[in-house]
Coordinates of C-alpha atoms in Angstrom, one line a residue:
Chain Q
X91 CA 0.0 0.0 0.0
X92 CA 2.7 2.1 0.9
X93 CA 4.9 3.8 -1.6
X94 CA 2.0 4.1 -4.3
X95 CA 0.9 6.7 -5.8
X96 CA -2.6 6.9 -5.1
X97 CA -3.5 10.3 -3.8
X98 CA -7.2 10.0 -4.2
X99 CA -7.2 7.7 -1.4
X100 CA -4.4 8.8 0.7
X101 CA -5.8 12.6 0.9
X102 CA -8.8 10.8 3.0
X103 CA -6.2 9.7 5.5
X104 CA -4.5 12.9 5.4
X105 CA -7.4 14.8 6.9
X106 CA -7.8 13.1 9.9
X107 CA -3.3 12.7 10.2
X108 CA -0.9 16.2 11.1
X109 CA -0.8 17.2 7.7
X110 CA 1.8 19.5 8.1
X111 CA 4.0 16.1 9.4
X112 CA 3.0 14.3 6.0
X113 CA 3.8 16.8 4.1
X114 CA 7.3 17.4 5.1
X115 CA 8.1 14.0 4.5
X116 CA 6.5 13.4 1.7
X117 CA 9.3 16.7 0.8
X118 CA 11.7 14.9 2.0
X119 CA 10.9 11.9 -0.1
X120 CA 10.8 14.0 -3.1
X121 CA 14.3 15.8 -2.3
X122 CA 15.6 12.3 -2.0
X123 CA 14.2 10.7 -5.1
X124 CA 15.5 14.1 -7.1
X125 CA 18.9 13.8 -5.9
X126 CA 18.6 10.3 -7.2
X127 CA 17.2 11.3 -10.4
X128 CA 19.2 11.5 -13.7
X129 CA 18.3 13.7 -16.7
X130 CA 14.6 13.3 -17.4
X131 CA 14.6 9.7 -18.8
X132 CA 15.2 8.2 -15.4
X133 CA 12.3 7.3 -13.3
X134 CA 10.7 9.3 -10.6
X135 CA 9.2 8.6 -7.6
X136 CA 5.6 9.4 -7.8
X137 CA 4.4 10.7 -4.7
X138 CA 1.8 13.8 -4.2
X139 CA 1.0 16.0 -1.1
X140 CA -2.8 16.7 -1.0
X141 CA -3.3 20.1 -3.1
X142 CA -4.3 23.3 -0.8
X143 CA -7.7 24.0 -0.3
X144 CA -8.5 20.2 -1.8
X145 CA -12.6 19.5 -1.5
X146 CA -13.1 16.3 0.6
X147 CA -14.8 13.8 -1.3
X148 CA -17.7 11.6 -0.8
X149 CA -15.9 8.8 1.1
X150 CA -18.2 5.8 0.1
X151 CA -16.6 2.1 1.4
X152 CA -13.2 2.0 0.0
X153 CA -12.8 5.1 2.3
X154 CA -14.0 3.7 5.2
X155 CA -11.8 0.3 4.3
X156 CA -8.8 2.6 4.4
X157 CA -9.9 4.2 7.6
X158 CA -10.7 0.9 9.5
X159 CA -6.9 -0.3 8.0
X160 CA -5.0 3.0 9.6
X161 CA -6.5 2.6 13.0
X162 CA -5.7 -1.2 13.3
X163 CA -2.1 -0.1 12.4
X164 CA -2.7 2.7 15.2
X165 CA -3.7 0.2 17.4
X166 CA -0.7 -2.2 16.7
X167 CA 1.5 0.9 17.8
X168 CA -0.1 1.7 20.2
X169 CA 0.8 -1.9 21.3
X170 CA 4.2 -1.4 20.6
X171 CA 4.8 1.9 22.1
X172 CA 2.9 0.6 25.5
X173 CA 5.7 -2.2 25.6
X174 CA 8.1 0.0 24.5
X175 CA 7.4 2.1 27.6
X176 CA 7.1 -0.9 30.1
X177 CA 10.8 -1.7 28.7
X178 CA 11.9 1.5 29.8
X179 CA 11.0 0.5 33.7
X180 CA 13.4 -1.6 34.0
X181 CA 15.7 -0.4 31.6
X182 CA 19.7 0.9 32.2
X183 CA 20.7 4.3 31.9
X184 CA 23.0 5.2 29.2
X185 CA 26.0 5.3 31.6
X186 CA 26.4 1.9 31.5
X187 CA 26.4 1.6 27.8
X188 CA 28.6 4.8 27.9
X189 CA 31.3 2.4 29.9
X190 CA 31.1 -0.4 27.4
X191 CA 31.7 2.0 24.6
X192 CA 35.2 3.0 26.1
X193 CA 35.7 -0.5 27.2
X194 CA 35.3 -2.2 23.7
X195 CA 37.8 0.2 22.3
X196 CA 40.2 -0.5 24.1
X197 CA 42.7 -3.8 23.8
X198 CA 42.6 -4.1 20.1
X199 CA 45.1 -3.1 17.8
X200 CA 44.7 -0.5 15.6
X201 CA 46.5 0.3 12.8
X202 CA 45.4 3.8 11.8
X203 CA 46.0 5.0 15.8
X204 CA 49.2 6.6 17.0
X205 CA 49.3 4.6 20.2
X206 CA 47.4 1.3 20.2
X207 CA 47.7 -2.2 21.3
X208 CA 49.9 -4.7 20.0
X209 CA 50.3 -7.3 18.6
X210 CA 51.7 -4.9 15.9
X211 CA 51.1 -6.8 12.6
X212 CA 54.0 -6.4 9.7
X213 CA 51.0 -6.4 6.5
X214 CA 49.8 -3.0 8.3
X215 CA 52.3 -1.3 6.3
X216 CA 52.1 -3.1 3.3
X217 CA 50.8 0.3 2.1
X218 CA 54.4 1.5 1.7
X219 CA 56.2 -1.3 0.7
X220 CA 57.4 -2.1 -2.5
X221 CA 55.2 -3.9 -4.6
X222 CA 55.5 -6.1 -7.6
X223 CA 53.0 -5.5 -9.9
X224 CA 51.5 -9.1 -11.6
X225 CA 51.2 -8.0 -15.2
X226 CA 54.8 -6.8 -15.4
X227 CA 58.1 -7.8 -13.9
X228 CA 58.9 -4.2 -12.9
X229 CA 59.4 -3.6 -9.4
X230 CA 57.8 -0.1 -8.5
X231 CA 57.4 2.4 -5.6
X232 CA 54.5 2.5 -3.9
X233 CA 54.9 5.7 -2.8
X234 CA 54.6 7.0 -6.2
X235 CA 53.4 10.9 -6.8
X236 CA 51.7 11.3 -3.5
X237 CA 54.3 11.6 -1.6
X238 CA 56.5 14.9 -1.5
Chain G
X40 CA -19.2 -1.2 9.8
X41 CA -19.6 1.8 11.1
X42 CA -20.4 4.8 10.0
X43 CA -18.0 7.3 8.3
X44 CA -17.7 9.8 11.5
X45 CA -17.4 7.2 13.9
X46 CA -14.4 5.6 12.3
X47 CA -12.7 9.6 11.1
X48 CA -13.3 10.0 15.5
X49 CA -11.5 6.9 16.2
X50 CA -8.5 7.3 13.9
X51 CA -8.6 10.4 15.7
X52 CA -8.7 9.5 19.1
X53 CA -6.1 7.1 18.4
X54 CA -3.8 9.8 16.7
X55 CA -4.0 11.2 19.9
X56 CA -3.0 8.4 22.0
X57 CA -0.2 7.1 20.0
X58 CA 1.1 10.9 20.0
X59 CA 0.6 11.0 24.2
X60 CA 2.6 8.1 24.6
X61 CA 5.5 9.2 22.3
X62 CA 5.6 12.4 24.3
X63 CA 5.8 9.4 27.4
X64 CA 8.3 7.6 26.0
X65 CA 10.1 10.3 24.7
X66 CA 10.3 12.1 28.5
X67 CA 10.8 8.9 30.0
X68 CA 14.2 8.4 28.0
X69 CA 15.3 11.6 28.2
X70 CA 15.4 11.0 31.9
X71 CA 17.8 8.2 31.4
X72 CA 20.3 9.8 29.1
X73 CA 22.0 10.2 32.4
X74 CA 25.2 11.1 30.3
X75 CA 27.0 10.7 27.0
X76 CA 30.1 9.3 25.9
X77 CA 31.9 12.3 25.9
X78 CA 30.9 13.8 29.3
X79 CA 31.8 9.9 30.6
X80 CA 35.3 10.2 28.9
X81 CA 36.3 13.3 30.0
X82 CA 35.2 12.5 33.4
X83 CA 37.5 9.4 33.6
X84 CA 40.2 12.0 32.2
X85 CA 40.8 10.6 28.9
X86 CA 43.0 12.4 26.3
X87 CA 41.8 13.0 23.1
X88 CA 43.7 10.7 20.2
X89 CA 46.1 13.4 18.9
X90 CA 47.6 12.7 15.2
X91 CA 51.2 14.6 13.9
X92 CA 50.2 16.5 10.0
X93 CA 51.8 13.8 8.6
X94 CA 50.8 10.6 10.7
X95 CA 47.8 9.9 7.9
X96 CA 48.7 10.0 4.4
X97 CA 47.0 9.5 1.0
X98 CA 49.3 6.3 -0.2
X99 CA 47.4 5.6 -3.1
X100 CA 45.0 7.3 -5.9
X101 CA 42.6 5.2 -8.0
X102 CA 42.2 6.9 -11.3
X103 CA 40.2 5.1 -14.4
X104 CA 36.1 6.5 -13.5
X105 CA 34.8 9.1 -15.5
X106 CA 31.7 10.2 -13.5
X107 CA 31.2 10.7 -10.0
X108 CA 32.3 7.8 -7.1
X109 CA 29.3 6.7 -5.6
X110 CA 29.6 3.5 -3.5
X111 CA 32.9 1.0 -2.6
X112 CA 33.3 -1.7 -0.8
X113 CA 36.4 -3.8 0.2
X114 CA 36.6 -8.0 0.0
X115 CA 37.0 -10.2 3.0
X116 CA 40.3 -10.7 2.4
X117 CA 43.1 -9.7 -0.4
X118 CA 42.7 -6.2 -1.2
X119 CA 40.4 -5.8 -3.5
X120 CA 38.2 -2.7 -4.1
X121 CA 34.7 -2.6 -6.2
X122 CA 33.6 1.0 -7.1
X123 CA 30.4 2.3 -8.7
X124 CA 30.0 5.4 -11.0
X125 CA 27.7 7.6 -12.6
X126 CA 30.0 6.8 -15.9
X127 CA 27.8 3.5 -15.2
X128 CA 30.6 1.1 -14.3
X129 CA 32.0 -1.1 -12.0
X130 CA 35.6 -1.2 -11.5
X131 CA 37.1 -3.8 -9.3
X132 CA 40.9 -2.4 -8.2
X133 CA 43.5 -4.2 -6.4
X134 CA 44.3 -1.2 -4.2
X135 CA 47.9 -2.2 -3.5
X136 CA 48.8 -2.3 -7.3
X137 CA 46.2 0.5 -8.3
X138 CA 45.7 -1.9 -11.1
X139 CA 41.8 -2.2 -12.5
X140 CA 41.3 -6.3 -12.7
X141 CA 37.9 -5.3 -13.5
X142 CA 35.9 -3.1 -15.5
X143 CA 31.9 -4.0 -16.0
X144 CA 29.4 -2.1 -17.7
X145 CA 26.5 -1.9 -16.5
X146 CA 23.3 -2.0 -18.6
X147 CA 21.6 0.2 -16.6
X148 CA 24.4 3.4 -16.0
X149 CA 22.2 5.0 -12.6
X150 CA 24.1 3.0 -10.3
X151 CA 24.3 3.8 -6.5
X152 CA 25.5 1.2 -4.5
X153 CA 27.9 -2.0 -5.0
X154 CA 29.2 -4.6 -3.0
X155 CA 31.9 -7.7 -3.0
X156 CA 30.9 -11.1 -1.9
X157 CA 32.7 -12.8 1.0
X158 CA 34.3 -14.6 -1.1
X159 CA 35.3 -12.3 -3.2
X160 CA 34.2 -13.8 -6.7
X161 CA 31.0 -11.7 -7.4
X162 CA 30.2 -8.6 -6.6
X163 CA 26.6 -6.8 -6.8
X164 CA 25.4 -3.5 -7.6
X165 CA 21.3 -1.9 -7.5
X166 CA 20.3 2.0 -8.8
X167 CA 17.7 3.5 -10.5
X168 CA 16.7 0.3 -12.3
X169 CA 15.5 -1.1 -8.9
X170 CA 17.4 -4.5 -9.1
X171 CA 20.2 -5.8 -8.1
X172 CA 22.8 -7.2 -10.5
X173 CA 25.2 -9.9 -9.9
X174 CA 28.3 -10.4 -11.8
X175 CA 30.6 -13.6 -11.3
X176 CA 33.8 -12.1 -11.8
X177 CA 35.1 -15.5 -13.0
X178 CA 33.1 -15.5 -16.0
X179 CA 33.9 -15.0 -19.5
X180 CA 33.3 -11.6 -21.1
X181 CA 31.0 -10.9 -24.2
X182 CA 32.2 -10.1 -27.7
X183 CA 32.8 -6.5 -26.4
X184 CA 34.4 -7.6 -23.2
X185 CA 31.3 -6.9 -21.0
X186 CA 31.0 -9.5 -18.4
X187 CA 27.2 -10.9 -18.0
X188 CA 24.6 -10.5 -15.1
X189 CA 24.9 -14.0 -13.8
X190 CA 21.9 -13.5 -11.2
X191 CA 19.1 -10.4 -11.6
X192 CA 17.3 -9.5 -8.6
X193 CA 14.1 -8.0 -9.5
X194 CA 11.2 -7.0 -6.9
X195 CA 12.1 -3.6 -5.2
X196 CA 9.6 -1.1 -6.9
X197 CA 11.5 1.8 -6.2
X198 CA 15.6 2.1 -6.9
X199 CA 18.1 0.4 -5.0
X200 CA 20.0 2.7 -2.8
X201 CA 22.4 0.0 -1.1
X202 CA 22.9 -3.7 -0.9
X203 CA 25.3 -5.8 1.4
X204 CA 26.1 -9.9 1.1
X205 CA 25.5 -11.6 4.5
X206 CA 29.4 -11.9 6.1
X207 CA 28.9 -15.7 6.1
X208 CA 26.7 -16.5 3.8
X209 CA 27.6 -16.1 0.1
X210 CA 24.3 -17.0 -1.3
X211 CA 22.3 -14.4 0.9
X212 CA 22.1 -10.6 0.1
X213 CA 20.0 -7.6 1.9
X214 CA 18.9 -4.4 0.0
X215 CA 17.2 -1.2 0.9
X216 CA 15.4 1.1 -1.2
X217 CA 13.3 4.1 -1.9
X218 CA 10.2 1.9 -1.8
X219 CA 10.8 2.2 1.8
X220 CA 11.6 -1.9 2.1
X221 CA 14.6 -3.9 2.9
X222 CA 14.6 -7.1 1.2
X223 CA 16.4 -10.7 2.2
X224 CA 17.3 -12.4 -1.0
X225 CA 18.5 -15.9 -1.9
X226 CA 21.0 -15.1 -4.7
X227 CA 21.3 -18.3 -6.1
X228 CA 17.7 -18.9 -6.4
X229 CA 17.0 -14.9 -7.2
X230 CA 14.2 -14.8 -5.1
X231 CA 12.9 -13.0 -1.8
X232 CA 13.3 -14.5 1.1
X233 CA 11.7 -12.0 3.3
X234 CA 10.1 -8.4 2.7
X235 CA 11.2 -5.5 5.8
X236 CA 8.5 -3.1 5.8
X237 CA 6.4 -2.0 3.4
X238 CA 2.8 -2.9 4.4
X239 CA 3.5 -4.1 7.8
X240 CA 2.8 -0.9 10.6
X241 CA 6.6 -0.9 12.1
X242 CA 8.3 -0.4 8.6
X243 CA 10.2 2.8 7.4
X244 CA 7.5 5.7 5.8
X245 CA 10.6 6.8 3.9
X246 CA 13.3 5.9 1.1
X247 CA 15.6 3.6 3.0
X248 CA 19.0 5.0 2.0
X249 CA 21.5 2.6 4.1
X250 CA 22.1 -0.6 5.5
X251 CA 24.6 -2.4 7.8
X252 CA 24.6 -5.8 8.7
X253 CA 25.6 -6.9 12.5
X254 CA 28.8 -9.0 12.3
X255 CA 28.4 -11.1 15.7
X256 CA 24.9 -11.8 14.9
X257 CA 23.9 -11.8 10.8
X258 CA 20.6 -12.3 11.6
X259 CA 20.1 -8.8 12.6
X260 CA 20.9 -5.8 10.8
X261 CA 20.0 -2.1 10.8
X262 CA 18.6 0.7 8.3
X263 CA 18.5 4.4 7.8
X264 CA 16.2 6.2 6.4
X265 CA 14.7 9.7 4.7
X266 CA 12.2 9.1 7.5
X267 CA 14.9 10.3 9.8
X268 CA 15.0 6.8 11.9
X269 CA 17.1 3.7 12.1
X270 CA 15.6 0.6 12.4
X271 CA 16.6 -3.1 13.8
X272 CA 15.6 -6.2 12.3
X273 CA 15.7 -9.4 12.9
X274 CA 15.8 -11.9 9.4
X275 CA 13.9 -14.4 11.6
X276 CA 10.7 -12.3 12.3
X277 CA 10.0 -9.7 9.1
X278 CA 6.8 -8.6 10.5
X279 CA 8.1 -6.1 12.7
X280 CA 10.8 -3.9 13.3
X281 CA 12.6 -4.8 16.4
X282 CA 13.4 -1.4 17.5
X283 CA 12.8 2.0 15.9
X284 CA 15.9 4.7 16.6
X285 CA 14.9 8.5 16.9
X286 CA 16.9 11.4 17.1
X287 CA 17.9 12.7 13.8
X288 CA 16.4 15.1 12.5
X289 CA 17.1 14.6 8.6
X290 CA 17.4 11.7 6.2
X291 CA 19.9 9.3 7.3
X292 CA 22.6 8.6 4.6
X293 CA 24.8 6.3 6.3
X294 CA 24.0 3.7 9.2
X295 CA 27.4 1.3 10.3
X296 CA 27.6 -1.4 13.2
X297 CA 30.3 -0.1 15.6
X298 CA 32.9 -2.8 15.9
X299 CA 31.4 -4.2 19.6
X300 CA 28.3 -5.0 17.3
X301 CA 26.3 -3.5 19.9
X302 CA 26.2 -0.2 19.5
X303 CA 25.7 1.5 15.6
X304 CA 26.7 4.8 13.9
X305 CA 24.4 6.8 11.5
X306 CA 25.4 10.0 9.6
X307 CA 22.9 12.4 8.2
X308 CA 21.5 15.5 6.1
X309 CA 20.9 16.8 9.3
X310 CA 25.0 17.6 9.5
X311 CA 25.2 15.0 12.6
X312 CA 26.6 11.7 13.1
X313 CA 25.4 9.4 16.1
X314 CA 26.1 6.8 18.5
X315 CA 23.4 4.5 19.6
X316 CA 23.1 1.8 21.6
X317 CA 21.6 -0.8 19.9
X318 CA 19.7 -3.4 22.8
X319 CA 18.5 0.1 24.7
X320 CA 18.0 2.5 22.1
X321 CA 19.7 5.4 24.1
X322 CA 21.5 8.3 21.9
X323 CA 25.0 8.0 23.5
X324 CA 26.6 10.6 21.5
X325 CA 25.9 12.9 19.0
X326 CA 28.9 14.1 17.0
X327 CA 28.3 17.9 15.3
X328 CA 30.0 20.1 13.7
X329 CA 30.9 23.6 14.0
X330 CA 28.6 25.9 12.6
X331 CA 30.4 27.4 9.7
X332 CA 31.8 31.3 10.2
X333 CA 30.1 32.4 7.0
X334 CA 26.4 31.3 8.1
X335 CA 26.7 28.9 4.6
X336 CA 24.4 25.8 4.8
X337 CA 25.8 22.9 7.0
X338 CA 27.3 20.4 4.9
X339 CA 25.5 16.9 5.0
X340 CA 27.0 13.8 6.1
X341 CA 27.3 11.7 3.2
X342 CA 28.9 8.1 4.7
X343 CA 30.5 7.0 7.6
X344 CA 32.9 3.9 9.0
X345 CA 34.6 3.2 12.4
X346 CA 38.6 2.3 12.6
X347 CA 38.7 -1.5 13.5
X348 CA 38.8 -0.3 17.0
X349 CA 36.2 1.6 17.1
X350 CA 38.4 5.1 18.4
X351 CA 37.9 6.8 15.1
X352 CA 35.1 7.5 13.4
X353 CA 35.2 8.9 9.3
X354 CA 32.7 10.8 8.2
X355 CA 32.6 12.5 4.7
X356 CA 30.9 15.7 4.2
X357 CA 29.0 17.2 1.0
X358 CA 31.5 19.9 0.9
X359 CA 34.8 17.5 0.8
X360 CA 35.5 17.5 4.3
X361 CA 36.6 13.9 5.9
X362 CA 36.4 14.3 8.9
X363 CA 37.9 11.9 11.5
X364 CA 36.1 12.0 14.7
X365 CA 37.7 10.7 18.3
X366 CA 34.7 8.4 19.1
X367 CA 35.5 8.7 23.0
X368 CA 35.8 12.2 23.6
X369 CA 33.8 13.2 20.2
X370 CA 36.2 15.8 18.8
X371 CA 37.8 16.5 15.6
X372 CA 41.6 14.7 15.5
X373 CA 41.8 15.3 11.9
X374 CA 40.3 16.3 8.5
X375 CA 41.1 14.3 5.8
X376 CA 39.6 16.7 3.4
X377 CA 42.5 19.4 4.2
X378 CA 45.4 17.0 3.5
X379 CA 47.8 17.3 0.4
X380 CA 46.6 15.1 -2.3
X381 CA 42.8 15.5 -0.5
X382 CA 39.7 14.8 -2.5
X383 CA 38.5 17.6 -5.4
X384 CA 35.4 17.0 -4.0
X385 CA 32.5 15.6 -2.4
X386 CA 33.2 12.3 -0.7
X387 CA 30.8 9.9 -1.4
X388 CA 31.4 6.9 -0.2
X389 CA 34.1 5.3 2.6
X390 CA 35.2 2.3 4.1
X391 CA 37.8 0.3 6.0
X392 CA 40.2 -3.0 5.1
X393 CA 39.1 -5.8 6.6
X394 CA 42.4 -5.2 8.4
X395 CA 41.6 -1.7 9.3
X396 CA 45.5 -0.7 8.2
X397 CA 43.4 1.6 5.1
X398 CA 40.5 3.4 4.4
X399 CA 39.4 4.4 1.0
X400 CA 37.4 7.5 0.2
X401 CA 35.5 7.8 -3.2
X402 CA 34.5 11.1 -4.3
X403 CA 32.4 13.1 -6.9
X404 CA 35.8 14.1 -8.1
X405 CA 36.0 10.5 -9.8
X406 CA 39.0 8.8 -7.8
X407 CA 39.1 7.1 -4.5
X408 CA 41.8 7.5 -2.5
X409 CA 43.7 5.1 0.0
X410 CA 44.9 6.3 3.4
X411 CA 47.3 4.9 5.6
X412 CA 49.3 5.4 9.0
X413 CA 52.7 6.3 7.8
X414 CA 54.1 8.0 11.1
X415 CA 55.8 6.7 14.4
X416 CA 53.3 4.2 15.6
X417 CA 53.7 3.3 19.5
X418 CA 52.7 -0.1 21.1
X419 CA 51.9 0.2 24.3

């Protein structure tokens, strides 16, 4: 359902959603799909925010179908959120997560740091070593033109 | 069923309550965000990482696109670099050599993402032609040298933005797209395995623009998305989302496991990267810029990766800047984008060796570039 570009029925929705909240997105969407785009020939997404001052139509029962569809989903995150929130009883404070951040980094070698851990490994600086190249039996500097 | 006005009052009422308990939730975490990794670190008197102007160096320069650098991604093992242009190629480099063992041509040129197998003999690629395609790089070229699709992945009905291989399974592939799903595929069979989002109530309501697979646990992986939220899934279960990451406030380019595998890193439009903790949900850190002297617009953050350790963060910016973060204390150490030999550029796209000993930049200038430690390195 999503993703589809079916105004007519979405605009139903919108009336009863924070338009303003739909409509950035959907401007968001459309920023996104035009960075994405290429000269004309490539596909666009197809997406439309409900035109100002759009008359409400006559909802008859694929309306109502829609309607009954977006508050089930409500009601499924409503669900969510509720557990979500009962997680958060019992949940640690970011402290501790904080400490296991600075734990993790430390005790592993790195390579690109100025003072880390050993073991040192010798194919760290394979970078600037002399390499043999495999289609020619020249031996050439690695260091090449980007070094002064 | 009933009647029109009775349901429009219900969606509304329910509105209402979902938007309460946000505000709940939302309150109820702020309150315990107790800290953040930088106020932690400084408090336990940590020094920030300090590099000497010459300690990182550009050791090599990949020359051969002819459009823009928009995705790379390293193999497993060996060193061996695919890269995707708007000249609508693939080239696959073996970055200690600089030499191209690979140059595909893609049928369709609007290519955004690519990405080596584990095993290193195919690599994929997805864009504007919303599939994926797989080329073996074993096989035998065409008449014009143009190596075939071995495998099309077709379902996505909006354009592939990124793709990833599972790290241990060569035959399984994840992709995210601006039809606002993330799909499991079985590569050899080319079909769907499982469908993340889309018509099920926990799934993105934006393009997804990123994805990054956990390393510990392959089941679950994270995305970002132009709804300005990460998102966890587990493969197992694709009804729901397991947990939905706010905080951002703009479409999220770049989303990377931190090397732990429990805590991930996202980079946005919004000029920010984060940290967040992946089991809790807590923002640890948020790691922003300086806001430029001459008011001009902040530069997005285009892509992101973590040093094998997890003390450095890269982040590439729209206006060329490569920023490398100190993940502990969350402060500038260096910019890559001010270095001799820097990027003309925009960099696109980054990523680490499997090794960590390089990272390689791709830019809108056309190159990538490979960066090394070349100074005094101490052991302690």
């Amino acid at each position: 359902m999503r993703g589809e570009a079916n105004g007519e029925e979405q605009r139903h929705l919108h009336d009863a959603e924070e338009e303003g909240e739909e409509e950035e997105r959907v401007d968001a969407q459309r920023q996104r799909a035009q960075r994405a785009a290429r000269p004309s020939s490539a596909p666009q997404q197809q997406r439309s925010a409900p035109a100002p001052g759009a008359v409400m139509r006559s909802v008859g029962y694929v309306g109502k179908h829609r309607l009954s569809a977006a508050i089930a989903r409500l009601d499924q995150e409503l669900q969510s959120l509720q557990k979500e929130l009962d997680e958060l009883e019992t949940m640690k404070p970011a402290s501790v997560a904080c400490q296991e951040v600075i734990s993790s980094t430390e005790g592993k070698p790195d390579p690109l740091l100025p003072i880390t851990s050993g073991p040192e490994n010798a194919s760290w600086e394979r970078w600037f070593q002399r390499v043999r190249s495999s289609r020619s039996n020249k031996w050439w500097a690695s260091k090449g033109s980007d070094f002064s | 069923m009933a009647s029109v006005a009775e349901l429009k009052d219900n969606h509304a009422k329910a509105t209402a309550e979902v938007n309460s308990l946000r505000e709940r939730l939302r309150k109820r975490r702020q309150m315990l965000l107790d800290t953040d990794v930088e106020r932690y670190s400084k408090a336990q008197g940590r020094a920030p990482v300090s590099f000497n102007p010459t300690d990182l160096v550009c050791c090599r320069t990949l020359q051969g696109h002819s459009g823009k650098v928009y995705s790379l991604d390293w193999t497993p093992e060996k060193n061996w670099i695919v890269s995707a242009s708007q000249d609508g190629r693939l080239i696959v480099w073996n970055a200690l050599t600089s030499q191209k063992t690979h140059a595909i041509k893609l049928h369709c040129p609007w290519v955004m993402t690519c990405a080596f197998a584990p095993n290193g003999q195919s690599v994929a690629c997805g864009g504007l032609d919303s599939a994926c395609s797989i080329f073996n790089l074993n096989s035998q070229a065409d008449r014009d040298g143009n190596l075939p699709v071995s495998r099309m992945l077709t379902g996505h009905k909006g354009y592939v933005s990124s793709c990833q291989y599972v790290p241990d399974q060569e035959t399984h592939l994840i992709t995210s797209s601006g039809d606002q799903t993330c799909i499991l595929w079985d590569v050899t069979t080319a079909q769907r395995i499982s469908i993340f989002g889309g018509e099920f109530p926990s799934g993105h309501t934006g393009d997804v623009l990123s994805l990054s697979i956990n390393s510990s646990n392959t089941n679950m992986f994270v995305s970002g998305s132009c709804d300005a939220t990460v998102r966890l899934w587990d493969t197992r279960i694709a009804s729901r989302a397991v947990r939905t990451y706010h905080g951002h406030e703009g479409d999220i380019n770049s989303v990377k496991f931190f090397p732990d595998s429990q805590r991930f890193g996202t980079g946005s439009d919004d000029g920010t990267c984060r940290l967040f903790d992946m089991r809790t949900g807590h923002q640890l850190q948020v790691y922003s810029r300086e806001p430029d002297r001459n008011d001009n617009e902040l530069p997005t953050v285009t892509s992101i990766a973590f040093s094998i350790s997890g003390r450095l963060l890269f982040a590439g910016y729209s206006n060329g800047d490569c920023y490398v973060w100190d993940t502990l204390l969350a402060e500038v150490v260096l910019n890559l984008g001010t270095l001799q030999n820097s990027h003309e550029g925009r960099i696109s796209c980054l990523g680490l060796s499997s090794d960590g000993s390089a990272l390689c930049t791709g830019s809108w200038d056309k190159n990538l570039k490979i960066w090394a430690f070349s100074g005094h390195r101490k052991i302690v």
